[in-house]
Tab-separated table of C-alpha atoms and ligand atoms in Angstrom:
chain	number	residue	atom	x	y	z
A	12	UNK	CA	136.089	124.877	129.939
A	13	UNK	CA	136.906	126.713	133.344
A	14	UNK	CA	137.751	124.643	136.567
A	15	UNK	CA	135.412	124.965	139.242
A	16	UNK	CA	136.133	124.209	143.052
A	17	UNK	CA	133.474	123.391	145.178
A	18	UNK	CA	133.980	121.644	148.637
A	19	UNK	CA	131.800	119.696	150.917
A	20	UNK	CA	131.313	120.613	155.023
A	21	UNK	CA	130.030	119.228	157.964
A	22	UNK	CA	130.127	117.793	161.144
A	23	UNK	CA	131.085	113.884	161.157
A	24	UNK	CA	128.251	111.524	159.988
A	25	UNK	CA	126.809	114.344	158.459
A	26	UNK	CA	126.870	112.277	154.715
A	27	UNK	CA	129.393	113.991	152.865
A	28	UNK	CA	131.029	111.346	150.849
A	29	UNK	CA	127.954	110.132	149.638
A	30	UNK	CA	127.013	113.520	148.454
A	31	UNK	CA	130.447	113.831	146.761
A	32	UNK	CA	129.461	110.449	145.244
A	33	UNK	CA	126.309	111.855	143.692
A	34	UNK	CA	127.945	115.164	142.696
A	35	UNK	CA	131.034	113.631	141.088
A	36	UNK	CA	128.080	111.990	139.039
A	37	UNK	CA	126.707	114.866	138.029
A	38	UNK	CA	128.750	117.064	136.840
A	39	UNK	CA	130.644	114.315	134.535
A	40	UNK	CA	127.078	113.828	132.934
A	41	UNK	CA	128.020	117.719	132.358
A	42	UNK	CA	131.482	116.907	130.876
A	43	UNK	CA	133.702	117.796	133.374
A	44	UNK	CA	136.662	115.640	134.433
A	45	UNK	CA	136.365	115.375	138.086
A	46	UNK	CA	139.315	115.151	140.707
A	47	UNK	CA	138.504	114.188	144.080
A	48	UNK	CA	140.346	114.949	147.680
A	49	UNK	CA	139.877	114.806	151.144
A	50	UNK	CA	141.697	117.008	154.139
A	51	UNK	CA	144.025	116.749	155.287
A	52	UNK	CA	145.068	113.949	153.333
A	53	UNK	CA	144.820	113.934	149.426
A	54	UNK	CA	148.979	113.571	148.562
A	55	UNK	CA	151.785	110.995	149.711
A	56	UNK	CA	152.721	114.220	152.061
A	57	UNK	CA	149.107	115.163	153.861
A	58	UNK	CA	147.924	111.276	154.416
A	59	UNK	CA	151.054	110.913	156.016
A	60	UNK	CA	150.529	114.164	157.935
A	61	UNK	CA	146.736	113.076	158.753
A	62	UNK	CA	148.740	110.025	160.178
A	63	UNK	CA	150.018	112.369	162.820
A	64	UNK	CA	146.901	114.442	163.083
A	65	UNK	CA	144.642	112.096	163.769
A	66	UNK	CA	146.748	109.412	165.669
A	67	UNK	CA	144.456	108.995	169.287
A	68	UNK	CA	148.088	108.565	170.922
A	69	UNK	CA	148.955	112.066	170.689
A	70	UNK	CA	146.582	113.792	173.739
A	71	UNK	CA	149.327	116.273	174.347
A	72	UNK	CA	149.365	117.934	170.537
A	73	UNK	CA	149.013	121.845	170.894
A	74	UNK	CA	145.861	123.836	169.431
A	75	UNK	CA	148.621	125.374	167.524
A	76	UNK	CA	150.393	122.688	166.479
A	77	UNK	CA	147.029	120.710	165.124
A	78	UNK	CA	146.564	123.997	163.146
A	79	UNK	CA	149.413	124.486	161.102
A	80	UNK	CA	149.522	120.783	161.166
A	81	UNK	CA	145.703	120.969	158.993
A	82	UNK	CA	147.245	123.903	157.283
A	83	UNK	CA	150.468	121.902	155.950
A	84	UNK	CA	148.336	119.237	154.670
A	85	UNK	CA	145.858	121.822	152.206
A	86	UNK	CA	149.441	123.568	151.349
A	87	UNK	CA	150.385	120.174	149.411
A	88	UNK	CA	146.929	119.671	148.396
A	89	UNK	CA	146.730	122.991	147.062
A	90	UNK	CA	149.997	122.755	145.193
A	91	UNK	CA	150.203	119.622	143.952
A	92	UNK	CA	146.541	118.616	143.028
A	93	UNK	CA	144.311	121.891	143.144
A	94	UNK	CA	145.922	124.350	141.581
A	95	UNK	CA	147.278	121.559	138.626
A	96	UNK	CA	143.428	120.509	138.173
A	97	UNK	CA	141.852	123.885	138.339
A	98	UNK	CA	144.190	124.880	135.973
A	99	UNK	CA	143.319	121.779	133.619
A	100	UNK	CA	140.276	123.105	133.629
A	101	UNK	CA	138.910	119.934	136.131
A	102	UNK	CA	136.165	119.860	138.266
A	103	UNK	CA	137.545	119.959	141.849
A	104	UNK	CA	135.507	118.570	145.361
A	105	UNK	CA	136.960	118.517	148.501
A	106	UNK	CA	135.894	116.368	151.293
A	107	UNK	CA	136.255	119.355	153.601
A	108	UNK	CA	138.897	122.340	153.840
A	109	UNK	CA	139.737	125.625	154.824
A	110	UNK	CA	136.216	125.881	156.792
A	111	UNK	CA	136.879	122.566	158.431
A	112	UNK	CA	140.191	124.888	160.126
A	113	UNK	CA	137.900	128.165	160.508
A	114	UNK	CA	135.112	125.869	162.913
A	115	UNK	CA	137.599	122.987	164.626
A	116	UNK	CA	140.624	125.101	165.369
A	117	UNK	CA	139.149	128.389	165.114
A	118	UNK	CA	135.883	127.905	166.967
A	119	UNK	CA	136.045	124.721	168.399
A	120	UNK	CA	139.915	124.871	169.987
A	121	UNK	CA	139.013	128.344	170.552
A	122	UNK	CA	142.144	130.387	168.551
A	123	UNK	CA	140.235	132.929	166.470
A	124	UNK	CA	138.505	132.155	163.139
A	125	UNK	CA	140.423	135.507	161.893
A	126	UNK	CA	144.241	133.539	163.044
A	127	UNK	CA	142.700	130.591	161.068
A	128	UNK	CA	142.131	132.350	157.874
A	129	UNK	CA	145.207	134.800	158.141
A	130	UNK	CA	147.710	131.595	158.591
A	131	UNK	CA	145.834	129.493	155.814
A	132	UNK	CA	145.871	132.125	153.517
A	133	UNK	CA	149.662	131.133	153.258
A	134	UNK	CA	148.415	127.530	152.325
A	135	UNK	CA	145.650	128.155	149.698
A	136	UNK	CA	147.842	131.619	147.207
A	137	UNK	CA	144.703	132.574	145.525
A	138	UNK	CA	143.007	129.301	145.410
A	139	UNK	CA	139.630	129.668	146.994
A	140	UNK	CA	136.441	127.502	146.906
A	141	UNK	CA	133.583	128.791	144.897
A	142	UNK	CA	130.807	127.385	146.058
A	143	UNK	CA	130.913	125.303	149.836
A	144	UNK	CA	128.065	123.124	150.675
A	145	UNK	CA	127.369	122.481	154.336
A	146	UNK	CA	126.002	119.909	155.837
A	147	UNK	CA	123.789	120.947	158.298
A	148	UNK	CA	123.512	118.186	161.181
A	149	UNK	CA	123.098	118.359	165.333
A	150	UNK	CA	126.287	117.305	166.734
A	151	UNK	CA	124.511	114.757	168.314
A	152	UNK	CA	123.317	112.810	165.523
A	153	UNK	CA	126.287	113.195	163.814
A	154	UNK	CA	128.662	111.382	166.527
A	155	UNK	CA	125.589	108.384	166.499
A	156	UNK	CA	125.748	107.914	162.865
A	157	UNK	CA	129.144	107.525	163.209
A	158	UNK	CA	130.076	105.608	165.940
A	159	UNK	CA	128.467	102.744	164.436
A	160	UNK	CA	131.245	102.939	162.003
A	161	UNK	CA	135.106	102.517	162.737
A	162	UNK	CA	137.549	103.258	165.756
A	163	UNK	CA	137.045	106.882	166.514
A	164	UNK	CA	140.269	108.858	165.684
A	165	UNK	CA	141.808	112.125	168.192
A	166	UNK	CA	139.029	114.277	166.668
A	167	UNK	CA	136.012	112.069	166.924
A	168	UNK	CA	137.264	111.593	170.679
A	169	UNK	CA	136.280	115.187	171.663
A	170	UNK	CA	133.341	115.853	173.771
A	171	UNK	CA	129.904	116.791	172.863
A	172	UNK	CA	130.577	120.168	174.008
A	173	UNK	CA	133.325	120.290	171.473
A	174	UNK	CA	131.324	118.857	168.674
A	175	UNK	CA	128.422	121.166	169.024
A	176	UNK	CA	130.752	124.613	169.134
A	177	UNK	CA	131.647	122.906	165.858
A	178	UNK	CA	128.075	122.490	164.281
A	179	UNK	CA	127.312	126.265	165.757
A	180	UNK	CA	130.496	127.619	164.198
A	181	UNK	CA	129.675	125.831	160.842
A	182	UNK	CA	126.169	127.889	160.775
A	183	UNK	CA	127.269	131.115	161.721
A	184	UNK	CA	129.939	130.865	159.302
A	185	UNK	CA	127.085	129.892	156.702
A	186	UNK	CA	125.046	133.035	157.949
A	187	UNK	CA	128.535	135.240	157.747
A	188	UNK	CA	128.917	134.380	154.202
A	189	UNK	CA	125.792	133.174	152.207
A	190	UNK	CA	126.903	134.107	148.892
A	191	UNK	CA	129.699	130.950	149.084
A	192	UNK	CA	128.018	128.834	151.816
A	193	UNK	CA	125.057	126.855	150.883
A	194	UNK	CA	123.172	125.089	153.730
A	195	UNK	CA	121.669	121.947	153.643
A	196	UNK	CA	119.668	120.014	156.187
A	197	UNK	CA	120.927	116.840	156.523
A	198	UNK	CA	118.224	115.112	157.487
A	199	UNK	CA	116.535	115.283	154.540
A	200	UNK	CA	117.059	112.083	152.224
A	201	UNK	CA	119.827	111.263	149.968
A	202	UNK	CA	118.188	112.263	147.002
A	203	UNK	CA	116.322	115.243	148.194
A	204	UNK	CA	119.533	117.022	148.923
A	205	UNK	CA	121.343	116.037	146.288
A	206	UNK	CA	118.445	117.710	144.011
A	207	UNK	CA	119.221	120.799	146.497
A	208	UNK	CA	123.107	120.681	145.746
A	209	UNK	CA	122.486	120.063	141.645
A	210	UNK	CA	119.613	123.603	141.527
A	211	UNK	CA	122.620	125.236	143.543
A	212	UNK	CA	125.446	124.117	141.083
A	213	UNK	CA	123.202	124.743	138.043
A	214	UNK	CA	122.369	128.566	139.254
A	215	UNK	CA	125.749	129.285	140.462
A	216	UNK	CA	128.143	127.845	137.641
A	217	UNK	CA	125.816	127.076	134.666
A	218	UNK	CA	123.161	130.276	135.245
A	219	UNK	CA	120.149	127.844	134.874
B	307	TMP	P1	137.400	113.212	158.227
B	307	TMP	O1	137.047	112.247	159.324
B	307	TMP	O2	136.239	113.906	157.629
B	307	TMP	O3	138.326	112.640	157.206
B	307	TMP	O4	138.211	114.419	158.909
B	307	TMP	C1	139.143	114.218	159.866
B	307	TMP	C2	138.892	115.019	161.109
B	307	TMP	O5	139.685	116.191	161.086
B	307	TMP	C3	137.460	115.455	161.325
B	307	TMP	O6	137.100	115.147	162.665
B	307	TMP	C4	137.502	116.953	161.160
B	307	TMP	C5	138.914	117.311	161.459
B	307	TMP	N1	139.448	118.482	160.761
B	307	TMP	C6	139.850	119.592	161.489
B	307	TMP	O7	139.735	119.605	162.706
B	307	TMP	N2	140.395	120.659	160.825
B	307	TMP	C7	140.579	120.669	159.467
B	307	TMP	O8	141.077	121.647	158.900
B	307	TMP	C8	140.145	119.494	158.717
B	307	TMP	C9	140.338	119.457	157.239
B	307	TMP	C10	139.601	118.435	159.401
């Protein structure tokens, strides 16, 4: 059996982690051992890097810095869980990655989605995702559904403005490249999309 790599986008709130619930689900029922991650965390190495990251104390972190920050985190990832897995032939889903980079630091902190890729490419070797599912959600919504949650962390602290360059990055990226993004609306409910996800796995890695 092959690995496959598929990872899961979207604003904040936007219900990832229970899709990656659901999908994890799924594609055991198919026989697949699954390994899960999140970015940047996912090894000893990233959480302690999404320490930094994320740590509301640290206002005066560079664009740059945050960058290859993100990027150092999906290096380890990549190395020591990915790659391994894929190779195992494991079923891989990502709570977010490279795309995460391409619309927060690359559209959002305004440094180029073409810098993003170029220095991540030095992160990921040849590991890319196959299929990406986005979670299509208005800024807005996203920061309400959250914010009934936890403390907000140095990224959830950005303004609107800054959240909704993300969401608009996240579908023009999806329009850019429709043959590995797959947009879903996520206001539907929990199930409906997750039907959406499953006829998207089915026809992209099982041709059904
Ligand atoms: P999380 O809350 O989904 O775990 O993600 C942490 C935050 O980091 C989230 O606000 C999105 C942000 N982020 C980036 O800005 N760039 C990245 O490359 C990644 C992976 C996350």
């Amino acid at each position: 059996m092959e690995g496959i790599f598929i990872t899961m986008e979207g604003p904040d709130g936007s219900g990832k982690t229970t899709q990656i619930d659901l999908l994890k689900k799924y594609l055991e029922s198919r026989g697949y051992d699954i390994v899960i991650a999140r970015e940047p965390g996912g090894t000893v190495i990233g959480e302690a890097i999404r320490e930094i990251i994320l740590n509301p104390e640290y206002r005066e972190m560079s664009h740059m810095t945050e960058l290859l920050l993100y990027a150092s985190a999906r290096a380890q990832l990549v190395n020591q869980v990915i790659k391994p897995a894929l190779l195992f032939g494991k079923a891989v889903i990502c709570d977010r990655f490279v795309e995460s980079s391409a619309v927060y630091q690359g559209i959002g902190r305004g440094l180029g989605v073409d810098t993003v890729y170029e220095i991540n490419n030095y992160a990921l070797g040849e590991v890319k995702p196959e299929l990406t599912i986005f979670m299509d959600l208005d800024a807005a919504d996203g920061i309400r559904r959250k914010k009934s949650q936890t403390d907000l962390d140095r990224m959830e602290l950005e303004d609107l403005s800054f959240h909704k360059r993300v969401v608009e990055g996240y579908r023009q990226l999806a329009e850019l490249y429709p043959e590995r993004i797959f947009p879903v609306d996520a206001t539907l409910s929990i199930e409906e999309i997750h039907s959406m996800i499953v006829n998207e796995v089915k026809k992209r890695f099982f041709s059904e």
